[in-house]
């Protein structure tokens, strides 16, 4: 009994240590030294407790060696997401040699994670694990990737709710009445104006959150007499300068805290988006009134720092409530833009160019046809199949008992 109790104690201690290691590993593998220290720590644990099922150092080198290589070819946010997914899977799978990993381990992992993750997030965990194991198979470190024999988690498409054609205007007009708490020295009128313009850009230009936050006067251009925005940058959360690892190929400049000024999401995201003369004039009026330089941010928070998504979400929800509008996400504004361009029968290449997508497939994913536009299109497509002059009048005769 005492022996079994000792074994149980060892397992509990190992589990705690491993979980702690996995949670702090993201910071540890920022350097080769951190990886070496972790591997040696695991070897000491194996010698101390005699654990025959502890993850082998070579397996750690496979997993985190792959992550280190992967990190050099993707943006920091992509790496952070992928690493987090793999760490979560490893915590669930436990102390199993990669060569001993079976499809049943993968299925169990997905079942456990499914209890706390959304279907789309769960599938991305599966994809992340498969990417790493595919590479292990390619390098002949394992005979076959067990994920190949497991059916990926099922994901049912979810409909993104968007506002009706006239509701964005109601949202924007409700900003001054949203009842948000005042913070910082900025005048209330300037703060309200900034949210009104940010929301309008989301709908009228279909700009992503980071693109709007990073907008600077030099991006406002007129081409052939048409006012617009030459989207050239975005703000992303890459971490504090001492922690962030920026690949050599990525152009990124630290702004504040964990926020960085960097290039657009994709090559297609670098685009020129025409805007109305009215919006153009109001943007320039703000720039001149506040003395904003060519490469200064047009929009900042009440303390003069870059806008954060959490702050915009707070003010967005307040404005929705003030306007008595249904709860929709900020990202739904891009869906609204794509839907309105489709409603106007804009050509596919123009719609894709405005949205900054790489394919019409993605733009169509953002498109939601409303009932009125579908009815109008169907009315144009289907000829009249019945002549009203042929209507037969019928008399209804009530039966008597």
XYZ file of N, CA, C and O in Angstrom, residues 277-395:
476
model
N -16.535 61.940 -50.270
C -15.950 63.263 -50.056
C -16.225 63.762 -48.648
O -15.374 64.388 -48.011
N -17.414 63.449 -48.151
C -17.788 63.876 -46.797
C -16.855 63.261 -45.746
O -16.353 63.977 -44.866
N -16.615 61.968 -45.840
C -15.726 61.297 -44.885
C -14.302 61.828 -45.011
O -13.612 62.040 -44.010
N -13.852 62.027 -46.230
C -12.524 62.581 -46.499
C -12.357 63.945 -45.814
O -11.354 64.192 -45.133
N -13.347 64.814 -45.961
C -13.266 66.167 -45.384
C -13.283 66.124 -43.856
O -12.565 66.886 -43.198
N -14.076 65.251 -43.280
C -14.139 65.156 -41.818
C -12.848 64.582 -41.235
O -12.422 64.970 -40.147
N -12.215 63.664 -41.942
C -10.924 63.140 -41.497
C -9.872 64.243 -41.498
O -9.113 64.401 -40.529
N -9.829 65.013 -42.586
C -8.834 66.080 -42.677
C -9.122 67.224 -41.689
O -8.203 67.859 -41.165
N -10.409 67.471 -41.429
C -10.757 68.498 -40.443
C -10.226 68.102 -39.061
O -9.715 68.944 -38.314
N -10.320 66.819 -38.729
C -9.794 66.343 -37.439
C -8.275 66.454 -37.409
O -7.689 66.885 -36.403
N -7.628 66.082 -38.502
C -6.166 66.115 -38.582
C -5.642 67.539 -38.366
O -4.703 67.770 -37.590
N -6.284 68.516 -39.037
C -5.828 69.906 -38.938
C -6.151 70.501 -37.574
O -5.340 71.252 -37.001
N -7.324 70.195 -37.036
C -7.736 70.765 -35.752
C -6.848 70.279 -34.611
O -6.494 71.045 -33.709
N -6.445 69.005 -34.659
C -5.629 68.426 -33.584
C -4.128 68.488 -33.880
O -3.323 68.034 -33.061
N -3.763 69.036 -35.050
C -2.351 69.154 -35.391
C -1.651 67.805 -35.533
O -0.508 67.635 -35.082
N -2.310 66.875 -36.156
C -1.761 65.518 -36.316
C -0.768 65.504 -37.472
O -1.086 65.923 -38.596
N 0.458 65.042 -37.215
C 1.491 64.993 -38.234
C 1.247 63.904 -39.258
O 0.434 62.991 -39.030
N 1.959 63.963 -40.408
C 1.758 62.989 -41.498
C 1.898 61.533 -41.055
O 1.193 60.654 -41.574
N 2.789 61.269 -40.119
C 3.002 59.892 -39.660
C 2.655 59.723 -38.179
O 3.273 58.925 -37.475
N 1.648 60.487 -37.771
C 1.069 60.304 -36.433
C -0.263 59.577 -36.576
O -0.928 59.656 -37.623
N -0.652 58.888 -35.532
C -1.924 58.176 -35.556
C -3.082 59.171 -35.521
O -3.111 60.086 -34.708
N -4.045 58.967 -36.429
C -5.226 59.834 -36.456
C -6.117 59.543 -35.256
O -6.748 60.443 -34.705
N -6.139 58.277 -34.829
C -6.995 57.879 -33.715
C -6.155 57.356 -32.558
O -5.317 56.474 -32.738
N -6.384 57.917 -31.397
C -5.741 57.444 -30.164
C -6.806 57.390 -29.074
O -7.916 57.935 -29.241
N -6.472 56.744 -27.971
C -7.434 56.734 -26.873
C -7.390 58.060 -26.128
O -6.638 58.972 -26.497
N -8.174 58.175 -25.072
C -8.289 59.448 -24.350
C -6.984 59.886 -23.696
O -6.832 61.044 -23.317
N -6.027 58.940 -23.583
C -4.724 59.274 -22.974
C -3.638 59.472 -24.037
O -2.474 59.632 -23.709
N -4.039 59.417 -25.308
C -3.084 59.653 -26.378
C -2.326 58.429 -26.842
O -1.405 58.538 -27.654
N -2.690 57.248 -26.344
C -2.034 56.009 -26.752
C -2.832 55.327 -27.868
O -4.006 55.654 -28.094
N -2.224 54.369 -28.579
C -2.946 53.674 -29.646
C -4.232 53.023 -29.147
O -4.330 52.593 -27.995
N -5.216 52.959 -30.017
C -6.509 52.363 -29.680
C -6.346 50.857 -29.505
O -5.640 50.196 -30.268
N -7.005 50.309 -28.486
C -7.010 48.867 -28.251
C -8.368 48.306 -28.651
O -9.404 48.961 -28.500
N -8.385 47.067 -29.109
C -9.634 46.439 -29.544
C -10.641 46.339 -28.400
O -11.846 46.476 -28.612
N -10.152 46.113 -27.182
C -11.054 46.006 -26.044
C -11.776 47.328 -25.779
O -12.959 47.354 -25.424
N -11.059 48.445 -25.972
C -11.669 49.765 -25.765
C -12.709 50.056 -26.834
O -13.789 50.580 -26.538
N -12.403 49.705 -28.080
C -13.380 49.918 -29.149
C -14.605 49.038 -28.927
O -15.744 49.467 -29.142
N -14.377 47.797 -28.502
C -15.499 46.885 -28.262
C -16.422 47.442 -27.174
O -17.649 47.350 -27.288
N -15.842 48.029 -26.143
C -16.635 48.623 -25.065
C -17.526 49.742 -25.602
O -18.740 49.794 -25.330
N -16.940 50.658 -26.385
C -17.699 51.779 -26.920
C -18.685 51.345 -27.998
O -19.771 51.922 -28.127
N -18.327 50.332 -28.763
C -19.219 49.768 -29.790
C -20.485 49.211 -29.134
O -21.606 49.511 -29.566
N -20.317 48.417 -28.112
C -21.466 47.808 -27.429
C -22.336 48.862 -26.749
O -23.560 48.740 -26.718
N -21.690 49.904 -26.191
C -22.436 50.996 -25.588
C -23.302 51.716 -26.632
O -24.464 52.061 -26.376
N -22.733 51.947 -27.818
C -23.469 52.629 -28.885
C -24.608 51.755 -29.406
O -25.694 52.261 -29.715
N -24.366 50.456 -29.532
C -25.429 49.539 -29.965
C -26.612 49.605 -29.007
O -27.780 49.678 -29.424
N -26.306 49.585 -27.730
C -27.357 49.627 -26.715
C -28.102 50.958 -26.750
O -29.341 51.002 -26.635
N -27.365 52.056 -26.913
C -27.984 53.380 -26.967
C -28.907 53.517 -28.175
O -29.915 54.236 -28.121
N -28.575 52.833 -29.268
C -29.384 52.899 -30.488
C -30.443 51.809 -30.540
O -31.181 51.712 -31.535
N -30.506 50.983 -29.486
C -31.468 49.860 -29.434
C -31.308 48.926 -30.626
O -32.282 48.476 -31.230
N -30.061 48.633 -30.958
C -29.750 47.745 -32.074
C -29.353 46.367 -31.550
O -28.912 46.236 -30.403
N -29.488 45.344 -32.382
C -29.127 43.987 -31.941
C -27.632 43.869 -31.687
O -26.832 44.598 -32.300
N -27.214 42.979 -30.799
C -25.784 42.809 -30.506
C -25.047 42.139 -31.664
O -25.332 40.996 -32.016
N -24.130 42.853 -32.273
C -23.297 42.317 -33.351
C -21.846 42.658 -33.035
O -21.560 43.593 -32.281
N -20.930 41.920 -33.612
C -19.509 42.170 -33.361
C -18.980 43.291 -34.250
O -19.587 43.625 -35.273
N -17.852 43.857 -33.850
C -17.217 44.887 -34.680
C -16.815 44.308 -36.026
O -16.961 44.960 -37.068
N -16.338 43.069 -36.015
C -15.902 42.437 -37.269
C -17.060 42.270 -38.241
O -16.841 42.180 -39.455
N -18.291 42.248 -37.738
C -19.449 42.090 -38.629
C -19.581 43.267 -39.585
O -20.262 43.170 -40.608
N -18.931 44.392 -39.264
C -18.983 45.552 -40.154
C -18.357 45.216 -41.509
O -18.830 45.679 -42.553
N -17.302 44.412 -41.499
C -16.688 43.991 -42.777
C -17.639 43.080 -43.543
O -17.689 43.120 -44.777
N -18.378 42.255 -42.837
C -19.390 41.426 -43.489
C -20.479 42.319 -44.104
O -20.980 42.027 -45.195
N -20.841 43.383 -43.382
C -21.839 44.320 -43.895
C -21.346 44.972 -45.188
O -22.102 45.081 -46.163
N -20.084 45.382 -45.218
C -19.510 46.003 -46.412
C -19.534 45.042 -47.599
O -19.939 45.411 -48.708
N -19.103 43.816 -47.371
C -19.104 42.818 -48.447
C -20.518 42.556 -48.954
O -20.743 42.380 -50.167
N -21.472 42.533 -48.043
C -22.862 42.278 -48.418
C -23.440 43.435 -49.220
O -24.176 43.224 -50.194
N -23.111 44.655 -48.829
C -23.629 45.818 -49.552
C -23.032 45.929 -50.952
O -23.719 46.342 -51.893
N -21.764 45.562 -51.105
C -21.166 45.586 -52.444
C -21.801 44.529 -53.346
O -21.966 44.742 -54.544
N -22.168 43.396 -52.771
C -22.856 42.361 -53.545
C -24.261 42.827 -53.920
O -24.739 42.577 -55.033
N -24.905 43.495 -52.990
C -26.255 44.001 -53.240
C -26.258 45.014 -54.377
O -27.233 45.124 -55.136
N -25.152 45.759 -54.522
C -25.028 46.749 -55.596
C -24.554 46.117 -56.901
O -24.289 46.835 -57.867
N -24.434 44.771 -56.922
C -23.977 44.034 -58.114
C -22.583 44.462 -58.576
O -22.289 44.511 -59.767
N -21.735 44.767 -57.618
C -20.366 45.129 -57.937
C -19.623 43.895 -58.457
O -19.817 42.790 -57.947
N -18.781 44.026 -59.489
C -18.034 42.877 -60.022
C -17.171 42.209 -58.950
O -16.708 42.864 -58.015
N -16.957 40.921 -59.112
C -16.225 40.156 -58.104
C -14.821 40.693 -57.860
O -14.363 40.760 -56.713
N -14.116 41.063 -58.933
C -12.746 41.529 -58.745
C -12.699 42.839 -57.963
O -11.797 43.069 -57.144
N -13.711 43.690 -58.157
C -13.759 44.955 -57.414
C -14.079 44.699 -55.942
O -13.485 45.319 -55.053
N -14.998 43.778 -55.683
C -15.356 43.463 -54.302
C -14.152 42.889 -53.541
O -13.891 43.257 -52.396
N -13.436 41.984 -54.194
C -12.258 41.383 -53.568
C -11.182 42.431 -53.296
O -10.528 42.412 -52.242
N -11.001 43.347 -54.248
C -9.984 44.390 -54.098
C -10.309 45.308 -52.923
O -9.429 45.679 -52.138
N -11.569 45.689 -52.768
C -11.967 46.579 -51.678
C -11.805 45.899 -50.325
O -11.329 46.502 -49.354
N -12.175 44.621 -50.257
C -12.101 43.895 -48.991
C -10.672 43.504 -48.633
O -10.383 43.177 -47.478
N -9.771 43.508 -49.605
C -8.389 43.111 -49.330
C -8.236 41.622 -49.179
O -7.358 41.148 -48.441
N -9.107 40.859 -49.868
C -9.034 39.400 -49.820
C -8.184 38.861 -50.967
O -8.002 39.520 -51.992
N -7.696 37.653 -50.792
C -6.876 37.029 -51.836
C -7.718 36.260 -52.841
O -7.218 35.877 -53.898
N -8.994 36.017 -52.524
C -9.866 35.274 -53.444
C -11.312 35.676 -53.239
O -11.703 36.140 -52.157
N -12.127 35.487 -54.285
C -13.548 35.801 -54.191
C -14.246 34.832 -53.244
O -15.292 35.147 -52.678
N -13.653 33.652 -53.043
C -14.244 32.680 -52.118
C -14.353 33.262 -50.720
O -15.385 33.120 -50.044
N -13.303 33.919 -50.265
C -13.332 34.535 -48.941
C -14.315 35.697 -48.898
O -15.057 35.874 -47.924
N -14.361 36.501 -49.956
C -15.310 37.616 -49.999
C -16.741 37.103 -49.952
O -17.602 37.682 -49.273
N -17.007 36.008 -50.663
C -18.347 35.422 -50.632
C -18.694 34.896 -49.240
O -19.855 34.900 -48.841
N -17.670 34.426 -48.524
C -17.895 33.970 -47.151
C -18.371 35.128 -46.265
O -19.137 34.924 -45.322
N -17.934 36.321 -46.601
C -18.317 37.514 -45.842
C -19.657 38.091 -46.290
O -20.172 39.018 -45.680
N -20.201 37.565 -47.379
C -21.401 38.142 -47.988
C -22.674 37.485 -47.466
O -22.780 36.261 -47.428
N -23.637 38.317 -47.079
C -24.927 37.835 -46.576
C -26.027 38.565 -47.342
O -26.168 39.778 -47.225
N -26.789 37.817 -48.116
C -27.871 38.402 -48.900
C -29.103 38.618 -48.024
O -29.566 37.697 -47.359
N -29.633 39.851 -48.048
C -30.849 40.109 -47.304
C -32.066 39.746 -48.147
O -31.988 39.620 -49.375
N -33.194 39.593 -47.511
C -34.410 39.138 -48.186
C -34.842 40.085 -49.291
O -35.236 39.649 -50.382
N -34.760 41.396 -49.036
C -35.224 42.374 -50.024
C -34.408 42.304 -51.321
O -34.968 42.325 -52.426
N -33.069 42.210 -51.193
C -32.232 42.162 -52.401
C -32.416 40.849 -53.151
O -32.424 40.826 -54.387
N -32.598 39.753 -52.423
C -32.865 38.465 -53.073
C -34.183 38.505 -53.828
O -34.288 38.000 -54.959
N -35.190 39.094 -53.219
C -36.498 39.184 -53.869
C -36.425 40.018 -55.141
O -37.020 39.675 -56.174
N -35.678 41.138 -55.078
C -35.541 42.007 -56.249
C -34.807 41.288 -57.380
O -35.195 41.377 -58.556
N -33.730 40.580 -57.031
C -32.974 39.844 -58.051
C -33.807 38.724 -58.660
O -33.766 38.492 -59.873
N -34.557 38.020 -57.834
C -35.393 36.930 -58.330
C -36.511 37.464 -59.210
O -36.881 36.848 -60.225
N -37.035 38.631 -58.840
C -38.095 39.249 -59.636
C -37.578 39.622 -61.022
O -38.312 39.539 -62.018
N -36.301 40.031 -61.095
C -35.708 40.370 -62.391
C -35.405 39.118 -63.211
O -35.484 39.135 -64.443
N -35.063 38.043 -62.536
C -34.636 36.828 -63.238
C -35.791 35.976 -63.731
O -35.714 35.349 -64.802
N -36.886 35.930 -62.997
C -38.003 35.046 -63.335
C -39.096 35.833 -64.042
O -39.623 36.807 -63.490
N -39.466 35.447 -65.268
C -40.543 36.148 -65.969
C -41.900 35.853 -65.326
O -42.043 34.900 -64.554
N -42.873 36.673 -65.665
C -44.226 36.479 -65.145
C -44.800 35.190 -65.734
O -44.886 35.033 -66.957
N -45.180 34.297 -64.897
C -45.673 32.993 -65.347
C -47.190 32.881 -65.290
O -47.744 31.804 -65.555
N -47.840 33.966 -64.967
C -49.295 33.892 -64.873
C -49.931 35.183 -65.355
O -49.445 36.277 -65.064
N -51.003 35.060 -66.108
C -51.740 36.212 -66.601
C -52.880 36.503 -65.639
O -53.777 35.674 -65.436
N -52.867 37.695 -65.057
C -53.879 38.035 -64.063
C -55.286 38.047 -64.632
O -56.270 37.917 -63.905
N -55.409 38.193 -65.980
C -56.750 38.244 -66.587
C -57.444 36.894 -66.561
O -58.640 36.792 -66.780
N -56.646 35.840 -66.311
C -57.223 34.501 -66.309
C -57.684 34.051 -64.930
O -58.003 32.885 -64.717
N -57.715 34.991 -63.975
C -58.126 34.629 -62.627
C -59.594 34.230 -62.614
O -60.464 34.922 -63.169
N -59.900 33.093 -62.064
C -61.273 32.588 -61.995
C -61.847 32.936 -60.637
O -61.274 32.611 -59.604
N -62.963 33.629 -60.654
C -63.613 33.982 -59.407
C -64.431 32.797 -58.929
O -65.204 32.201 -59.671
N -64.284 32.466 -57.693
C -65.015 31.342 -57.135
C -65.902 31.807 -56.009
O -65.548 32.706 -55.240
N -67.108 31.258 -55.988
C -68.055 31.616 -54.941
C -68.066 30.548 -53.871
O -68.172 29.346 -54.165
